[in-house]
Coordinates of C-alpha atoms in Angstrom, one line a residue:
M1004 CA 101.1 -129.7 -33.0
S1005 CA 100.4 -126.7 -30.9
E1006 CA 99.6 -124.0 -33.6
P1007 CA 96.0 -124.0 -34.9
E1008 CA 95.7 -124.8 -38.6
N1009 CA 95.1 -121.2 -39.7
G1010 CA 98.0 -120.0 -37.5
L1011 CA 100.3 -122.4 -39.3
N1012 CA 99.1 -121.2 -42.7
D1013 CA 99.9 -117.6 -41.6
L1014 CA 103.3 -118.7 -40.3
I1015 CA 104.1 -120.5 -43.6
R1016 CA 103.3 -117.3 -45.4
E1017 CA 105.7 -115.5 -43.1
V1018 CA 108.4 -118.2 -43.6
A1019 CA 108.1 -117.6 -47.3
T1020 CA 109.2 -114.0 -46.7
G1021 CA 112.3 -115.2 -44.8
N1022 CA 110.9 -114.7 -41.3
R1023 CA 113.1 -116.8 -39.0
H1024 CA 110.9 -116.3 -36.0
A1025 CA 107.9 -117.7 -37.9
F1026 CA 110.1 -120.7 -39.0
E1027 CA 111.0 -121.4 -35.4
R1028 CA 107.3 -121.5 -34.5
V1029 CA 106.6 -123.8 -37.4
Y1030 CA 109.5 -126.0 -36.2
D1031 CA 108.2 -126.0 -32.6
A1032 CA 104.7 -126.9 -33.7
L1033 CA 105.6 -129.7 -36.1
S1034 CA 109.0 -131.2 -35.0
P1035 CA 107.8 -133.5 -32.2
T1036 CA 105.2 -135.3 -34.4
L1037 CA 107.5 -135.4 -37.4
Y1038 CA 110.4 -136.8 -35.4
A1039 CA 108.2 -139.5 -33.8
L1040 CA 106.9 -140.5 -37.2
A1041 CA 110.4 -140.5 -38.7
I1042 CA 111.6 -142.8 -35.9
R1043 CA 108.7 -145.1 -36.4
M1044 CA 109.4 -145.3 -40.1
L1045 CA 113.2 -145.5 -40.1
A1046 CA 113.9 -147.1 -36.7
R1047 CA 117.3 -145.4 -36.5
L1048 CA 117.8 -142.1 -34.6
E1049 CA 120.4 -140.7 -36.9
D1050 CA 118.3 -141.4 -40.0
A1051 CA 115.2 -139.9 -38.3
E1052 CA 117.1 -136.8 -37.3
D1053 CA 118.5 -136.3 -40.8
V1054 CA 115.1 -136.8 -42.5
V1055 CA 113.4 -134.3 -40.1
Q1056 CA 116.2 -131.8 -40.8
D1057 CA 115.7 -132.3 -44.6
V1058 CA 111.9 -131.7 -44.1
F1059 CA 112.5 -128.4 -42.4
V1060 CA 115.1 -127.3 -45.0
K1061 CA 112.5 -128.1 -47.7
I1062 CA 109.8 -126.2 -45.7
W1063 CA 112.2 -123.2 -45.4
S1064 CA 113.1 -123.2 -49.1
D1065 CA 109.6 -124.1 -50.5
A1066 CA 107.3 -122.2 -48.1
S1067 CA 106.2 -119.9 -51.0
Q1068 CA 104.9 -123.0 -52.9
F1069 CA 102.6 -124.1 -50.1
D1070 CA 99.0 -124.0 -51.2
P1071 CA 96.4 -124.2 -48.4
S1072 CA 93.7 -125.3 -50.8
R1073 CA 95.6 -128.6 -51.3
G1074 CA 95.9 -129.5 -47.7
T1075 CA 97.1 -128.5 -44.3
V1076 CA 100.6 -127.5 -43.2
P1077 CA 101.0 -130.7 -41.1
A1078 CA 99.8 -132.8 -44.0
W1079 CA 102.3 -131.1 -46.4
A1080 CA 105.1 -131.6 -43.9
T1081 CA 104.1 -135.2 -43.3
T1082 CA 104.1 -135.8 -47.1
I1083 CA 107.6 -134.4 -47.4
L1084 CA 108.7 -136.5 -44.5
R1085 CA 107.2 -139.7 -46.0
R1086 CA 109.0 -139.1 -49.3
R1087 CA 112.3 -138.4 -47.7
A1088 CA 112.0 -141.4 -45.4
I1089 CA 111.2 -143.7 -48.3
D1090 CA 114.2 -142.3 -50.1
R1091 CA 116.3 -143.0 -47.0
I1092 CA 115.0 -146.5 -46.7
R1093 CA 115.8 -147.2 -50.4
S1094 CA 119.3 -145.6 -50.0
R1095 CA 120.0 -147.6 -46.9
G1096 CA 119.1 -150.8 -48.8
R1097 CA 121.4 -149.9 -51.6
R1098 CA 124.2 -149.0 -49.2
D1099 CA 123.8 -152.2 -47.2
R1100 CA 123.9 -154.3 -50.4
L1101 CA 127.1 -152.6 -51.4
Y1102 CA 128.6 -153.4 -48.0
E1103 CA 127.5 -157.0 -48.3
A1104 CA 129.0 -157.2 -51.8
A1105 CA 132.3 -155.8 -50.5
G1106 CA 132.3 -158.4 -47.7
K1107 CA 131.9 -155.8 -44.9
E1108 CA 129.2 -155.3 -42.3
P1109 CA 127.1 -152.2 -42.5
S1110 CA 127.7 -149.7 -39.7
T1111 CA 125.0 -149.7 -37.0
A1112 CA 126.8 -147.3 -34.6
Q1113 CA 124.5 -144.8 -33.1
P1114 CA 125.5 -141.1 -32.8
N1115 CA 125.0 -139.1 -29.6
P1116 CA 121.5 -139.8 -28.3
P1117 CA 119.1 -136.8 -27.9
S1118 CA 118.8 -135.1 -24.5
P1119 CA 116.5 -136.6 -22.0
A1120 CA 114.0 -133.7 -22.4
T1121 CA 114.0 -134.0 -26.1
A1122 CA 113.7 -137.8 -26.0
A1123 CA 110.8 -137.5 -23.5
A1124 CA 108.9 -134.9 -25.7
F1125 CA 109.4 -137.1 -28.8
S1126 CA 108.4 -140.2 -26.9
E1127 CA 105.2 -138.5 -25.6
S1128 CA 104.4 -137.4 -29.2
A1129 CA 105.0 -140.9 -30.5
A1130 CA 102.8 -142.5 -27.8
L1131 CA 100.0 -140.0 -28.6
L1132 CA 100.3 -140.7 -32.3
R1133 CA 100.4 -144.4 -31.8
Q1134 CA 97.3 -144.2 -29.5
K1135 CA 95.4 -142.2 -32.2
L1136 CA 96.5 -144.6 -34.9
D1137 CA 95.4 -147.6 -32.9
A1138 CA 92.0 -146.0 -32.5
L1139 CA 91.4 -145.9 -36.2
P1140 CA 89.1 -148.4 -37.9
A1141 CA 91.2 -151.4 -38.9
E1142 CA 90.8 -151.1 -42.6
V1143 CA 91.9 -147.5 -42.8
R1144 CA 94.7 -148.0 -40.2
G1145 CA 96.2 -150.9 -42.2
T1146 CA 96.3 -148.8 -45.3
L1147 CA 98.0 -145.9 -43.5
E1148 CA 100.5 -148.1 -41.8
L1149 CA 101.5 -149.8 -45.1
A1150 CA 101.9 -146.4 -46.7
Y1151 CA 103.8 -144.5 -43.9
F1152 CA 105.5 -147.2 -42.0
S1153 CA 106.3 -149.8 -44.7
G1154 CA 106.9 -147.3 -47.5
L1155 CA 104.5 -148.9 -49.9
S1156 CA 103.0 -147.0 -52.8
Q1157 CA 99.2 -146.9 -53.2
T1158 CA 99.5 -149.3 -56.1
E1159 CA 101.5 -151.7 -53.9
I1160 CA 99.0 -151.4 -51.1
A1161 CA 96.2 -152.2 -53.4
E1162 CA 98.0 -155.3 -54.6
E1163 CA 99.0 -156.4 -51.0
L1164 CA 95.4 -156.0 -49.7
K1165 CA 93.8 -157.1 -52.9
I1166 CA 91.5 -154.1 -53.1
P1167 CA 91.0 -151.4 -55.8
I1168 CA 93.4 -148.5 -55.7
T1169 CA 90.4 -146.1 -55.3
T1170 CA 89.6 -147.9 -52.1
V1171 CA 93.2 -147.4 -50.9
K1172 CA 93.0 -143.7 -51.7
S1173 CA 89.6 -143.5 -49.9
H1174 CA 91.0 -145.3 -46.8
A1175 CA 94.1 -143.1 -46.7
R1176 CA 92.1 -139.9 -47.0
R1177 CA 89.6 -141.1 -44.3
A1178 CA 92.4 -142.1 -41.9
M1179 CA 94.2 -138.7 -42.3
Q1180 CA 90.9 -136.8 -41.7
I1181 CA 90.2 -138.8 -38.6
L1182 CA 93.7 -138.3 -37.3
R1183 CA 93.6 -134.6 -38.1
Q1184 CA 90.3 -134.2 -36.2
N1185 CA 91.5 -136.2 -33.2
L1186 CA 94.9 -134.4 -33.0
V1187 CA 93.4 -130.9 -33.4
R1188 CA 91.0 -131.6 -30.5
L1189 CA 94.1 -132.2 -28.3
Q1190 CA 95.7 -128.8 -28.9

């Protein structure tokens, strides 16, 4: 994410007025990381591309509702992505069950792959994100992975790890703060 946090806040305000150039800059700043995260969560390129597109449609349409006092632009976009990815995972599960019930195999055909330059940029972002995730303390990393990569709710994470939900929330907040600090230093 190449835009500083305050710069992204300013750009989102411009996007809210319909400024396409500002939207392009937001897209350039956020898309590599969001795409890498979507691929990690969904494991299918076409699903990741669709979800990232949905995220940017939501950013374009809801930019006026962004409140910087509630979090950063990257955190807002990541939250949108997470919700859309979970919806996609659930939808895929329903679709696959319908195929099975009908006696057919679900389609696993891949559409056209991304260009080599795009794939390299996303791969680099994914590797950087994975490196930063791996550097997190184990207890907070596990919470974050269960939430973002397994699609579990905070209640489900608390049950899975047998810890209070307040601890889950604390771990998630701490992990996001550490990641934000580490990723901002790299810009």
